[in-house]
Amino acid sequence: QVQLQESGPGLVKPSQTLSLICTVSGASIRSAARYWNWIRQPPGKELEWLGAIGYLGSTYYRPALSSRTSISRDTSKNQFTLRLNSVTPEDTAVYYCASGRSYGGTARSEYEHWGQGTQVTVSS
């Protein structure tokens, strides 16, 4: 059974870097043809895809956020990490990690496995 679990600080100050880790169990993040995604949902808004890292380590980013976003992985720990720089209150959201055979989508049905989500608030 594949499980994903997000972890990281729930409160980040404006202009700082948001950093979240997704720990995966039940599957390897190097599994063929799988992509490991970060998605968020701001309050009152739709799901927003942020980026992904593929099974070969290639990264993919939402164009509007690409200059502030970095996704990396630690295969020894079976984890992948999101970093979002220069955050503002508009980055306040519930952040999810999700896996599947694709990336870039914003529908829950497009991904096979989801973490429970973690609330991140940007505030001074």
C-alpha positions as MATLAB code, in Angstrom:
seq = 'QVQLQESGPGLVKPSQTLSLICTVSGASIRSAARYWNWIRQPPGKELEWLGAIGYLGSTYYRPALSSRTSISRDTSKNQFTLRLNSVTPEDTAVYYCASGRSYGGTARSEYEHWGQGTQVTVSS';
ca = [
       0.000    0.000    0.000;
       1.498    3.296   -1.119;
       1.396    6.058    1.453;
       2.614    9.640    1.269;
       3.121   11.932    4.243;
       3.901   15.632    4.121;
       5.965   17.282    6.846;
       7.256   20.766    7.480;
       6.553   24.002    9.324;
       2.992   25.233    9.451;
       3.964   28.889    9.651;
       6.413   30.731    7.427;
       7.225   34.437    7.458;
       6.907   36.529    4.304;
      10.027   36.573    2.094;
      11.317   33.335    3.632;
      11.526   29.898    2.027;
       8.795   27.328    2.464;
      10.251   23.827    2.662;
       8.175   20.645    2.781;
       9.156   16.991    2.674;
       7.049   14.136    1.357;
       7.980   10.739    2.758;
       6.886    7.797    0.635;
       6.283    4.246    1.817;
       5.104    1.213   -0.088;
       6.805    2.235   -3.331;
      10.139    3.545   -4.484;
      10.349    7.081   -5.838;
      12.511    5.534   -8.549;
       9.666    3.293   -9.694;
       9.420    3.329  -13.473;
       7.015    5.751  -15.102;
       5.891    7.379  -11.875;
       5.842   11.055  -11.044;
       5.872   12.659   -7.632;
       3.912   15.877   -7.482;
       3.325   18.856   -5.247;
      -0.134   20.428   -5.337;
      -1.708   23.092   -3.165;
      -5.149   24.466   -2.451;
      -5.397   28.076   -1.267;
      -8.420   28.897    0.873;
     -11.536   29.160   -1.252;
      -9.705   28.244   -4.449;
      -9.155   25.252   -6.682;
      -6.267   22.823   -6.532;
      -3.090   24.226   -8.089;
      -0.306   22.030   -9.412;
       3.142   23.321   -8.420;
       5.603   20.853   -9.838;
       6.850   17.293   -9.957;
       9.915   15.120  -10.015;
      10.006   12.067  -12.188;
      11.368    8.589  -11.595;
      14.578    9.512  -13.420;
      14.985   12.708  -11.417;
      13.741   15.160  -14.035;
      11.800   18.110  -12.663;
       8.751   19.930  -13.994;
       7.340   23.214  -12.717;
       4.280   25.396  -13.043;
       5.558   28.137  -15.345;
       4.188   30.999  -13.265;
       6.055   29.765  -10.187;
       9.131   28.209  -11.765;
      11.449   31.017  -10.693;
      10.552   30.408   -7.024;
      10.107   26.627   -6.980;
      12.593   23.823   -6.541;
      11.858   20.112   -6.157;
      14.523   17.580   -5.223;
      14.675   14.058   -3.924;
      16.619   11.856   -1.532;
      16.409    8.322   -2.855;
      18.148    6.898    0.223;
      15.259    8.162    2.360;
      12.572    7.727   -0.312;
      11.603   11.384    0.089;
      11.092   14.346   -2.167;
      11.174   17.973   -1.155;
       9.471   21.185   -2.195;
      11.115   24.561   -1.728;
       9.233   27.734   -2.518;
      11.251   30.917   -2.174;
      10.191   34.472   -1.336;
       6.784   33.482   -0.050;
       3.924   35.939    0.398;
       0.544   35.555    2.122;
      -0.819   34.421   -1.276;
       1.181   31.217   -0.808;
      -0.973   30.278    2.181;
      -2.592   26.954    1.337;
      -2.954   23.298    2.153;
      -0.022   21.590    0.454;
      -0.300   18.024   -0.828;
       2.100   15.547   -2.300;
       0.630   13.087   -4.776;
       1.877   10.363   -7.074;
       0.761    8.879  -10.330;
       1.715    8.166  -13.911;
       1.429   11.786  -14.964;
       2.069   15.328  -13.785;
       0.636   18.760  -14.322;
      -3.013   17.984  -13.669;
      -5.239   19.498  -11.028;
      -7.946   16.879  -10.652;
      -7.755   14.503   -7.720;
      -8.621   11.620  -10.027;
      -5.432   12.167  -12.030;
      -3.258   10.887   -9.206;
      -3.356    7.483   -7.615;
      -2.071    8.362   -4.176;
      -2.290   11.497   -2.054;
      -0.861   12.619    1.237;
      -3.293   13.949    3.817;
      -2.120   17.515    3.222;
      -0.455   20.029    5.488;
      -1.577   23.586    6.187;
       1.043   26.247    5.571;
       0.310   29.816    6.574;
       2.485   32.724    5.472;
       2.282   35.484    8.025;
       4.526   37.727   10.033;
];
